[in-house]
């Protein structure tokens, strides 16, 4: 345990922990390290349930939707491994990439798996058969963009140059080539219904597409350079799009009408780094990146919002995440602190130390009981929000690059 604190410390990884993934039922936590191991943990008591030897390090982990398989991006190397999480048995190795694999993502059907490598190549695999279905050329990492449609039938890819390709998830056929940006695409987001696709480009434009009809995209914004959009999120009902901008404003657009409903101002820091709708779509949380960061909760249909938190010095917020029921908001901070807020009253319910350095990821478990946080120092912490105590800490030495819940 940590000195005098009574917190279970999960010892195991000999080098940096690079990836974290909750199982679909929220009962297990998988971690992948650069020491060539994958470990499964019980977040309730910090017990290590299993440790699997990987021939290489692990950059990314993803559970299949049914929780019966675990995919890992091997590092250094060009392969994806599929394992049985109950036994650690390697079921198959997917080989075909020519560069290091950075990310893996399961299709909602649980059969197809997309993997993207450092060169921008994206492979969609028939996972049970262990064979590639299609290989796409995307934008080289770290700007590679891959996004499955909500129904799992289409894959949107930021292609070479400035185009976006929508591919048939079964055949790999190009359903639509969306050409409208003048520079490479940096973000892609499907609407909840899958009927529209929003893209952000380095050319400082935001376009909304109808991939089925292939009609001319609607340009929602042509900002000045200092207003380059940095965050993008659809409302849960798919009617509105929230855009965080570098001029510290947050624009809410009525996508159907093609007009800006509201321009929210109140941030004073560096730029808008995160935009997140509450599950009921009635509120919008935004966070700015900077030494004096501010997190604001807005009424989505109102002209202004009330500051929830003003960071001071290195305590500025770096990430935020709504609880699944929309009642609480968790924030990670530059000084390693984590706060949980009552979204209605703006009261800080609890504060705890998630790390010694800046936190980069704060994620709720599907049942809203656990919070997983990670940051620059490579340590992963799991917080029991009911008992208000740290239940597990996974020490490490390097930055946490991604977290999955």
XYZ file of N, CA and C in Angstrom, residues 38-131:
282
model
N -0.119 -7.918 -20.622
C -1.493 -7.466 -20.476
C -1.990 -8.010 -19.148
N -2.594 -7.147 -18.343
C -3.034 -7.566 -17.020
C -4.503 -7.225 -16.824
N -5.209 -8.120 -16.163
C -6.615 -7.918 -15.836
C -6.737 -7.725 -14.332
N -7.548 -6.739 -13.928
C -7.663 -6.365 -12.523
C -9.129 -6.366 -12.093
N -9.337 -6.663 -10.830
C -10.640 -6.482 -10.202
C -10.631 -5.088 -9.578
N -11.415 -4.138 -10.118
C -11.338 -2.769 -9.607
C -11.926 -2.606 -8.211
N -12.657 -3.582 -7.724
C -13.268 -3.443 -6.400
C -12.249 -3.577 -5.277
N -11.230 -4.431 -5.475
C -10.256 -4.622 -4.408
C -8.810 -4.545 -4.884
N -8.608 -4.246 -6.179
C -7.257 -4.114 -6.694
C -6.550 -5.418 -6.959
N -7.259 -6.533 -6.855
C -6.628 -7.827 -7.080
C -6.316 -8.035 -8.556
N -5.102 -8.546 -8.829
C -4.760 -8.903 -10.202
C -5.373 -10.249 -10.516
N -6.253 -10.270 -11.510
C -6.943 -11.500 -11.868
C -6.128 -12.367 -12.803
N -5.363 -11.725 -13.664
C -4.585 -12.490 -14.644
C -3.477 -11.617 -15.210
N -2.447 -12.249 -15.705
C -1.356 -11.580 -16.401
C -0.990 -12.424 -17.608
N -1.024 -11.788 -18.792
C -0.733 -12.500 -20.027
C 0.554 -11.941 -20.637
N 1.439 -12.819 -21.007
C 2.670 -12.386 -21.660
C 2.377 -12.036 -23.111
N 2.802 -10.860 -23.511
C 2.700 -10.438 -24.904
C 4.115 -10.365 -25.462
N 4.330 -10.841 -26.677
C 5.690 -10.844 -27.214
C 6.247 -9.451 -27.415
N 5.358 -8.456 -27.435
C 5.782 -7.080 -27.626
C 5.043 -6.204 -26.622
N 5.333 -4.925 -26.649
C 4.565 -3.997 -25.837
C 3.168 -3.825 -26.416
N 2.319 -3.133 -25.682
C 0.928 -2.944 -26.087
C 0.616 -1.452 -26.089
N 0.161 -0.927 -27.239
C -0.189 0.484 -27.353
C -1.672 0.744 -27.194
N -2.500 -0.232 -27.535
C -3.942 -0.027 -27.482
C -4.630 -1.343 -27.163
N -5.713 -1.257 -26.383
C -6.524 -2.419 -26.034
C -7.977 -2.128 -26.332
N -8.735 -3.146 -26.726
C -10.170 -2.985 -26.951
C -10.870 -4.312 -26.714
N -11.893 -4.290 -25.854
C -12.724 -5.465 -25.636
C -13.731 -5.601 -26.771
N -14.032 -6.825 -27.161
C -15.123 -7.046 -28.107
C -16.435 -6.714 -27.396
N -17.498 -6.373 -28.148
C -18.758 -5.996 -27.503
C -19.319 -7.033 -26.545
N -19.048 -8.314 -26.791
C -19.557 -9.354 -25.893
C -18.603 -9.669 -24.743
N -17.445 -8.998 -24.709
C -16.496 -9.193 -23.628
C -15.721 -10.493 -23.676
N -15.813 -11.234 -24.762
C -15.176 -12.547 -24.838
C -13.816 -12.523 -25.540
N -13.449 -11.395 -26.122
C -12.163 -11.277 -26.795
C -11.532 -9.935 -26.450
N -10.215 -9.914 -26.488
C -9.463 -8.706 -26.191
C -8.452 -8.491 -27.310
N -8.564 -7.356 -27.984
C -7.650 -7.023 -29.081
C -6.566 -6.090 -28.564
N -5.354 -6.295 -29.030
C -4.245 -5.438 -28.610
C -3.401 -5.044 -29.809
N -2.925 -3.800 -29.786
C -1.997 -3.315 -30.795
C -0.587 -3.563 -30.284
N 0.156 -4.412 -30.978
C 1.483 -4.818 -30.526
C 2.531 -3.759 -30.857
N 3.450 -3.529 -29.903
C 4.491 -2.513 -30.080
C 5.803 -3.009 -29.480
N 6.952 -2.802 -30.162
C 7.008 -2.356 -31.549
C 6.672 -3.532 -32.468
N 6.003 -3.260 -33.517
C 5.596 -4.319 -34.431
C 4.456 -3.847 -35.300
N 3.992 -4.707 -36.155
C 2.978 -4.341 -37.134
C 1.764 -5.247 -37.036
N 1.499 -5.798 -35.860
C 0.450 -6.803 -35.732
C -0.583 -6.425 -34.678
N -1.748 -7.107 -34.784
C -2.821 -7.011 -33.795
C -3.053 -8.418 -33.259
N -3.096 -8.558 -31.939
C -3.329 -9.862 -31.325
C -4.726 -9.932 -30.733
N -5.368 -11.095 -30.884
C -6.687 -11.349 -30.309
C -6.524 -12.432 -29.252
N -6.990 -12.139 -28.030
C -6.827 -13.080 -26.929
C -8.154 -13.404 -26.265
N -8.173 -14.577 -25.658
C -9.273 -14.960 -24.780
C -8.964 -14.368 -23.407
N -9.760 -13.416 -22.920
C -9.435 -12.778 -21.644
C -9.586 -13.690 -20.439
N -10.244 -14.825 -20.610
C -10.387 -15.762 -19.491
C -9.109 -16.563 -19.261
N -8.443 -16.916 -20.342
C -7.261 -17.780 -20.229
C -5.969 -17.112 -20.685
N -6.098 -16.013 -21.433
C -4.918 -15.372 -21.999
C -4.430 -16.025 -23.271
N -5.098 -17.088 -23.701
C -4.696 -17.800 -24.915
C -4.790 -16.892 -26.135
N -3.737 -16.863 -26.932
C -3.750 -16.096 -28.177
C -4.592 -16.842 -29.203
N -5.711 -16.259 -29.586
C -6.608 -16.905 -30.531
C -6.113 -16.744 -31.960
N -5.573 -15.575 -32.247
C -5.055 -15.338 -33.590
C -4.236 -14.057 -33.595
N -3.388 -13.925 -34.601
C -2.598 -12.722 -34.824
C -2.950 -12.167 -36.195
N -3.294 -10.903 -36.242
C -3.664 -10.251 -37.491
C -2.448 -9.490 -38.007
N -1.880 -9.979 -39.103
C -0.673 -9.394 -39.678
C -0.986 -8.825 -41.050
N -0.495 -7.625 -41.304
C -0.746 -6.996 -42.596
C -0.315 -5.546 -42.627
N -0.181 -4.930 -41.466
C 0.293 -3.553 -41.421
C 1.788 -3.487 -41.716
N 2.219 -2.340 -42.222
C 3.631 -2.129 -42.509
C 4.258 -1.104 -41.573
N 3.453 -0.583 -40.660
C 3.944 0.347 -39.652
C 3.332 -0.038 -38.309
N 3.814 0.581 -37.256
C 3.308 0.269 -35.923
C 1.822 0.592 -35.821
N 1.065 -0.312 -35.235
C -0.369 -0.125 -35.063
C -0.606 0.742 -33.831
N -1.382 1.802 -34.022
C -1.613 2.773 -32.951
C -2.936 2.546 -32.223
N -3.946 2.079 -32.939
C -5.266 2.013 -32.320
C -6.062 0.866 -32.915
N -6.905 0.245 -32.094
C -7.817 -0.804 -32.551
C -9.224 -0.439 -32.094
N -10.232 -0.771 -32.921
C -11.623 -0.432 -32.596
C -12.552 -1.494 -33.157
N -13.395 -2.050 -32.295
C -14.356 -3.061 -32.730
C -15.575 -2.405 -33.363
N -16.087 -3.062 -34.391
C -17.390 -2.702 -34.938
C -18.471 -3.148 -33.960
N -19.622 -2.468 -33.903
C -20.684 -2.907 -32.998
C -21.141 -4.345 -33.209
N -20.897 -4.921 -34.393
C -21.339 -6.302 -34.626
C -20.425 -7.331 -33.966
N -19.262 -6.915 -33.468
C -18.359 -7.823 -32.791
C -17.573 -8.745 -33.702
N -17.753 -8.648 -35.012
C -17.017 -9.488 -35.960
C -15.888 -8.726 -36.642
N -16.114 -7.473 -36.906
C -15.125 -6.686 -37.625
C -14.322 -5.819 -36.663
N -13.070 -5.649 -37.012
C -12.153 -4.873 -36.198
C -11.374 -3.945 -37.116
N -11.318 -2.678 -36.760
C -10.529 -1.715 -37.521
C -9.250 -1.410 -36.757
N -8.156 -1.333 -37.475
C -6.875 -0.977 -36.867
C -6.188 0.059 -37.742
N -5.546 1.021 -37.115
C -4.879 2.105 -37.844
C -3.427 2.168 -37.412
N -2.528 2.391 -38.373
C -1.107 2.429 -38.043
C -0.519 3.813 -38.253
N 0.758 3.938 -37.931
C 1.425 5.234 -37.932
C 1.537 5.850 -39.318
N 1.475 5.032 -40.361
C 1.566 5.564 -41.722
C 0.232 6.081 -42.233
N -0.846 5.799 -41.482
C -2.178 6.184 -41.912
C -2.961 5.055 -42.530
N -2.360 3.890 -42.680
C -3.086 2.750 -43.239
C -4.109 2.240 -42.227
N -5.294 1.923 -42.724
C -6.379 1.420 -41.891
C -6.833 0.090 -42.467
N -6.857 -0.923 -41.632
C -7.266 -2.248 -42.066
C -8.531 -2.636 -41.319
N -9.534 -3.115 -42.065
C -10.736 -3.681 -41.468
C -10.650 -5.186 -41.616
N -10.727 -5.868 -40.471
C -10.522 -7.303 -40.444
C -11.827 -8.052 -40.227
N -11.932 -9.221 -40.860
C -12.907 -10.220 -40.448
C -12.214 -10.961 -39.314
N -12.513 -10.561 -38.080
C -11.730 -11.055 -36.949
C -11.837 -12.564 -36.753
N -13.042 -13.172 -36.802
C -13.091 -14.619 -36.611
C -12.288 -15.387 -37.657
N -12.272 -14.874 -38.900
C -11.526 -15.554 -39.961
C -10.056 -15.166 -39.974
N -9.714 -14.084 -39.295
C -8.328 -13.643 -39.250
C -7.807 -13.094 -40.555
N -8.696 -12.554 -41.369
C -8.249 -12.038 -42.670
C -8.724 -10.602 -42.878
